[in-house]
Amino acid sequence: MRIVDDAGHEVPPGAAGELTVRGKMLMSGYFDEPALTATALRDGWLHTGDIARLGSDGNYRICGRKKNIVIRGGYNIHPEEITEVLQMHPSVTEAVSFGRLDPIWGETLVALVVARDVAVSELHEYCAMHLEPRKLPTRIVIVPKLPRGRSGKVLLDQASTMVAAAEVSHSASAGGSTGAIEDRLLDVAARCFKQPRAALRLTSSPEDISGWDSLAHMEFVVAIEAEFGIELSARDIMGLTRLDKALPLVQR
């Protein structure tokens, strides 16, 4: 066995790459599928599609599947790692994390969880305790059960549809009162800046929100426009120096 990068070069111990194997017991190819065979078998090595690391103890550890990698702002994220963290929470029965297209980051990470007696905000805070900021899911949706096919695998297309439906439902039920708008604004900020909802105030600014950098600022802008159905001008965007500066923009 060996672990290689996208160019087929072996990576050093501890680095992540695709696990490849060879031996007498391996198949010689896929029946009547020359293109698929050429992709999977190269120079006698079977490319498994599994992302793995070689530990200092000499053991190989699977990180996830190559096809599932989420590329967020140029950074590779293995959604299986986020799923594992969520499933560590005592109130979570099962979970799945996956990527969705994002206009700013290219892709962003979301999660569906089956859980009881827990708030979404608590799950976000739990993730923040166990994951790097760039690996935090932008949205977590609690559902009665995960969509699965006959083989038991989670159907990611249906899972993505469920997240989108939850977003629409949240916007429709939030209402238009000042209090409801403030809550929606803080929810958006918590997702974009990867902060616990309880840690944010309308007076919060980049000075006291560690995740409020230039890229997160643009993500916040796009999220506000999507949440409230508005379009912000360059002047509006430059004026968002505190969370409460967004209130007159979404209420006008």
CSV table of C-alpha atoms in Angstrom, one decimal:
chain,number,residue,atom,x,y,z
A,1,MET,CA,0.0,0.0,0.0
A,2,ARG,CA,1.0,3.6,-0.5
A,3,ILE,CA,-0.6,7.0,-0.3
A,4,VAL,CA,-0.2,9.4,-3.2
A,5,ASP,CA,-1.2,13.0,-4.2
A,6,ASP,CA,-3.2,14.0,-7.3
A,7,ALA,CA,-0.1,13.7,-9.4
A,8,GLY,CA,0.6,10.1,-8.3
A,9,HIS,CA,3.6,11.0,-6.1
A,10,GLU,CA,3.9,9.3,-2.8
A,11,VAL,CA,3.2,11.7,0.1
A,12,PRO,CA,5.3,11.7,3.4
A,13,PRO,CA,4.0,10.0,6.5
A,14,GLY,CA,1.2,11.9,8.2
A,15,ALA,CA,0.1,13.7,5.0
A,16,ALA,CA,-3.3,12.9,3.5
A,17,GLY,CA,-3.6,11.4,0.1
A,18,GLU,CA,-5.3,8.7,-1.9
A,19,LEU,CA,-4.8,5.2,-0.7
A,20,THR,CA,-3.5,2.9,-3.5
A,21,VAL,CA,-2.9,-0.9,-3.3
A,22,ARG,CA,-1.5,-3.6,-5.4
A,23,GLY,CA,-1.1,-7.4,-5.2
A,24,LYS,CA,-1.9,-10.7,-6.8
A,25,MET,CA,-5.4,-10.8,-5.3
A,26,LEU,CA,-6.5,-7.6,-7.1
A,27,MET,CA,-8.8,-7.5,-10.0
A,28,SER,CA,-7.4,-7.0,-13.5
A,29,GLY,CA,-10.1,-4.5,-14.4
A,30,TYR,CA,-13.8,-3.7,-14.8
A,31,PHE,CA,-15.7,-5.9,-17.2
A,32,ASP,CA,-16.3,-4.1,-20.5
A,33,GLU,CA,-15.4,-0.8,-18.9
A,34,PRO,CA,-12.0,0.2,-20.3
A,35,ALA,CA,-12.3,3.9,-19.3
A,36,LEU,CA,-13.2,3.1,-15.7
A,37,THR,CA,-10.4,0.5,-15.6
A,38,ALA,CA,-7.9,3.1,-16.8
A,39,THR,CA,-9.0,5.5,-14.1
A,40,ALA,CA,-8.8,2.9,-11.3
A,41,LEU,CA,-5.7,0.9,-12.3
A,42,ARG,CA,-2.6,2.9,-13.0
A,43,ASP,CA,0.9,1.4,-13.3
A,44,GLY,CA,-0.3,-1.7,-11.5
A,45,TRP,CA,-1.8,0.3,-8.6
A,46,LEU,CA,-5.5,0.3,-7.7
A,47,HIS,CA,-6.6,3.8,-6.7
A,48,THR,CA,-9.2,3.1,-4.1
A,49,GLY,CA,-10.8,6.6,-3.8
A,50,ASP,CA,-10.2,6.6,-0.1
A,51,ILE,CA,-8.3,9.4,1.5
A,52,ALA,CA,-5.9,8.1,4.2
A,53,ARG,CA,-2.9,9.0,6.3
A,54,LEU,CA,0.1,6.8,7.4
A,55,GLY,CA,0.5,7.2,11.2
A,56,SER,CA,3.8,7.2,13.1
A,57,ASP,CA,2.7,3.7,14.4
A,58,GLY,CA,2.8,2.4,10.8
A,59,ASN,CA,-1.0,2.0,10.6
A,60,TYR,CA,-3.1,3.5,7.8
A,61,ARG,CA,-6.1,5.6,8.8
A,62,ILE,CA,-9.0,6.4,6.5
A,63,CYS,CA,-10.0,10.1,6.5
A,64,GLY,CA,-12.8,9.9,4.0
A,65,ARG,CA,-13.7,9.5,0.3
A,66,LYS,CA,-11.9,11.5,-2.4
A,67,LYS,CA,-15.2,12.3,-4.2
A,68,ASN,CA,-16.7,13.7,-1.0
A,69,ILE,CA,-14.0,16.3,-0.3
A,70,VAL,CA,-15.4,19.8,0.1
A,71,ILE,CA,-13.2,22.6,-1.2
A,72,ARG,CA,-14.0,25.7,0.7
A,73,GLY,CA,-12.0,28.7,-0.3
A,74,GLY,CA,-9.2,26.5,-1.6
A,75,TYR,CA,-9.0,24.4,1.6
A,76,ASN,CA,-9.9,20.7,1.4
A,77,ILE,CA,-12.3,19.5,4.1
A,78,HIS,CA,-13.2,15.9,4.7
A,79,PRO,CA,-17.0,16.0,5.7
A,80,GLU,CA,-16.6,12.7,7.4
A,81,GLU,CA,-14.6,14.4,10.1
A,82,ILE,CA,-17.4,16.9,10.8
A,83,THR,CA,-19.9,14.0,10.8
A,84,GLU,CA,-17.8,12.1,13.4
A,85,VAL,CA,-17.7,15.2,15.7
A,86,LEU,CA,-21.5,15.7,15.5
A,87,GLN,CA,-22.1,12.0,16.2
A,88,MET,CA,-20.0,12.4,19.4
A,89,HIS,CA,-22.7,14.7,20.8
A,90,PRO,CA,-24.8,12.7,23.3
A,91,SER,CA,-28.1,14.0,21.9
A,92,VAL,CA,-27.3,13.1,18.3
A,93,THR,CA,-28.3,9.7,16.9
A,94,GLU,CA,-26.8,10.1,13.5
A,95,ALA,CA,-25.5,12.8,11.2
A,96,VAL,CA,-24.2,13.5,7.7
A,97,SER,CA,-22.1,16.4,6.5
A,98,PHE,CA,-21.6,17.4,2.9
A,99,GLY,CA,-20.8,20.3,0.6
A,100,ARG,CA,-23.0,22.8,-1.2
A,101,LEU,CA,-22.2,25.3,-3.9
A,102,ASP,CA,-21.4,28.8,-2.5
A,103,PRO,CA,-20.9,32.0,-4.5
A,104,ILE,CA,-18.0,33.2,-2.2
A,105,TRP,CA,-16.2,30.1,-1.1
A,106,GLY,CA,-16.9,27.8,-4.0
A,107,GLU,CA,-18.3,25.3,-1.6
A,108,THR,CA,-19.5,25.4,2.0
A,109,LEU,CA,-20.2,22.7,4.5
A,110,VAL,CA,-23.7,21.8,5.9
A,111,ALA,CA,-25.0,19.0,8.0
A,112,LEU,CA,-28.2,17.1,8.7
A,113,VAL,CA,-28.6,15.5,12.1
A,114,VAL,CA,-31.1,13.3,13.8
A,115,ALA,CA,-31.2,14.4,17.4
A,116,ARG,CA,-33.5,15.1,20.4
A,117,ASP,CA,-33.5,17.6,23.2
A,118,VAL,CA,-30.9,19.8,21.7
A,119,ALA,CA,-30.9,23.2,20.0
A,120,VAL,CA,-29.1,23.8,16.7
A,121,SER,CA,-27.1,26.6,18.4
A,122,GLU,CA,-25.8,24.1,20.9
A,123,LEU,CA,-24.6,21.8,18.1
A,124,HIS,CA,-22.8,24.8,16.5
A,125,GLU,CA,-21.1,25.5,19.8
A,126,TYR,CA,-20.2,21.9,20.2
A,127,CYS,CA,-18.6,21.9,16.7
A,128,ALA,CA,-16.7,25.0,17.5
A,129,MET,CA,-15.2,23.2,20.5
A,130,HIS,CA,-13.9,20.3,18.4
A,131,LEU,CA,-13.1,21.7,15.0
A,132,GLU,CA,-11.0,24.4,13.3
A,133,PRO,CA,-12.9,27.5,12.3
A,134,ARG,CA,-12.6,26.8,8.6
A,135,LYS,CA,-14.1,23.3,9.1
A,136,LEU,CA,-17.3,24.5,10.9
A,137,PRO,CA,-20.6,23.8,9.1
A,138,THR,CA,-22.4,27.0,8.0
A,139,ARG,CA,-25.8,25.4,8.7
A,140,ILE,CA,-27.0,22.4,10.8
A,141,VAL,CA,-30.5,21.1,10.3
A,142,ILE,CA,-32.3,18.7,12.6
A,143,VAL,CA,-34.5,16.2,10.8
A,144,PRO,CA,-36.6,13.1,11.9
A,145,LYS,CA,-34.4,10.8,9.8
A,146,LEU,CA,-31.7,10.8,7.1
A,147,PRO,CA,-32.7,10.1,3.5
A,148,ARG,CA,-31.2,6.7,2.6
A,149,GLY,CA,-31.3,4.5,-0.4
A,150,ARG,CA,-31.9,0.7,-0.5
A,151,SER,CA,-28.2,0.1,0.3
A,152,GLY,CA,-28.5,2.2,3.4
A,153,LYS,CA,-26.2,5.0,2.0
A,154,VAL,CA,-27.4,8.6,2.6
A,155,LEU,CA,-28.8,10.2,-0.5
A,156,LEU,CA,-26.9,13.5,-0.6
A,157,ASP,CA,-29.1,15.0,-3.3
A,158,GLN,CA,-32.1,14.6,-1.1
A,159,ALA,CA,-30.2,15.7,1.9
A,160,SER,CA,-29.2,18.9,0.1
A,161,THR,CA,-32.9,19.5,-0.8
A,162,MET,CA,-33.9,19.1,2.8
A,163,VAL,CA,-31.4,21.8,3.9
A,164,ALA,CA,-32.7,24.1,1.2
A,165,ALA,CA,-36.3,23.5,2.3
A,166,ALA,CA,-35.3,24.2,5.9
A,167,GLU,CA,-33.8,27.5,4.9
A,168,VAL,CA,-37.0,28.6,3.1
A,169,SER,CA,-39.1,27.5,6.0
A,170,HIS,CA,-36.9,29.4,8.5
A,171,SER,CA,-37.2,32.6,6.4
A,172,ALA,CA,-41.0,32.3,6.0
A,173,SER,CA,-41.6,31.6,9.7
A,174,ALA,CA,-39.3,34.2,11.1
A,175,GLY,CA,-41.8,37.0,10.6
A,176,GLY,CA,-41.2,40.7,10.0
A,177,SER,CA,-41.2,42.2,13.5
A,178,THR,CA,-38.1,44.0,14.7
A,179,GLY,CA,-37.2,41.3,17.2
A,180,ALA,CA,-37.6,38.5,14.6
A,181,ILE,CA,-35.4,40.4,12.2
A,182,GLU,CA,-32.7,40.9,14.8
A,183,ASP,CA,-32.8,37.2,15.6
A,184,ARG,CA,-32.5,36.3,12.0
A,185,LEU,CA,-29.6,38.7,11.6
A,186,LEU,CA,-27.7,37.3,14.5
A,187,ASP,CA,-28.3,33.7,13.2
A,188,VAL,CA,-26.8,34.7,9.9
A,189,ALA,CA,-23.8,36.3,11.6
A,190,ALA,CA,-23.2,33.2,13.7
A,191,ARG,CA,-23.1,31.0,10.6
A,192,CYS,CA,-20.9,33.3,8.6
A,193,PHE,CA,-18.4,34.2,11.3
A,194,LYS,CA,-18.4,30.7,12.9
A,195,GLN,CA,-19.3,32.0,16.3
A,196,PRO,CA,-21.7,30.7,19.0
A,197,ARG,CA,-25.0,32.5,18.6
A,198,ALA,CA,-25.0,33.4,22.3
A,199,ALA,CA,-21.7,35.2,22.0
A,200,LEU,CA,-23.0,37.7,19.5
A,201,ARG,CA,-24.7,41.1,20.1
A,202,LEU,CA,-26.0,43.7,17.7
A,203,THR,CA,-23.1,45.9,18.8
A,204,SER,CA,-20.5,43.2,17.8
A,205,SER,CA,-17.9,44.3,15.3
A,206,PRO,CA,-14.7,42.9,13.7
A,207,GLU,CA,-12.8,44.1,16.8
A,208,ASP,CA,-14.6,41.5,19.0
A,209,ILE,CA,-15.5,38.8,16.4
A,210,SER,CA,-12.3,36.8,15.6
A,211,GLY,CA,-13.8,35.3,12.5
A,212,TRP,CA,-14.9,38.6,10.9
A,213,ASP,CA,-12.2,38.9,8.2
A,214,SER,CA,-12.6,40.2,4.6
A,215,LEU,CA,-13.7,36.9,3.1
A,216,ALA,CA,-16.2,36.3,6.0
A,217,HIS,CA,-17.5,39.8,5.5
A,218,MET,CA,-18.4,39.1,1.9
A,219,GLU,CA,-20.0,35.8,3.0
A,220,PHE,CA,-22.0,37.8,5.5
A,221,VAL,CA,-23.1,40.2,2.7
A,222,VAL,CA,-24.2,37.4,0.4
A,223,ALA,CA,-26.0,35.6,3.3
A,224,ILE,CA,-27.9,38.8,4.3
A,225,GLU,CA,-29.0,39.4,0.7
A,226,ALA,CA,-30.3,35.8,0.5
A,227,GLU,CA,-31.9,35.8,3.9
A,228,PHE,CA,-33.8,39.1,3.5
A,229,GLY,CA,-34.2,39.2,-0.3
A,230,ILE,CA,-32.4,42.4,-0.8
A,231,GLU,CA,-29.4,43.7,-2.8
A,232,LEU,CA,-26.7,45.8,-1.1
A,233,SER,CA,-24.8,48.6,-2.8
A,234,ALA,CA,-21.0,49.1,-2.4
A,235,ARG,CA,-21.8,51.9,0.1
A,236,ASP,CA,-24.0,49.5,2.1
A,237,ILE,CA,-21.3,46.9,2.2
A,238,MET,CA,-18.5,49.3,3.3
A,239,GLY,CA,-20.8,50.6,6.0
A,240,LEU,CA,-21.3,47.2,7.7
A,241,THR,CA,-18.9,47.9,10.5
A,242,ARG,CA,-21.1,46.5,13.2
A,243,LEU,CA,-24.0,44.0,13.1
A,244,ASP,CA,-26.6,46.6,14.0
A,245,LYS,CA,-25.6,48.6,10.9
A,246,ALA,CA,-27.4,45.9,8.8
A,247,LEU,CA,-30.8,46.5,10.5
A,248,PRO,CA,-31.8,49.6,8.5
A,249,LEU,CA,-30.6,47.9,5.3
A,250,VAL,CA,-32.8,44.9,5.8
A,251,GLN,CA,-35.8,46.9,7.0
A,252,ARG,CA,-35.9,49.6,4.3
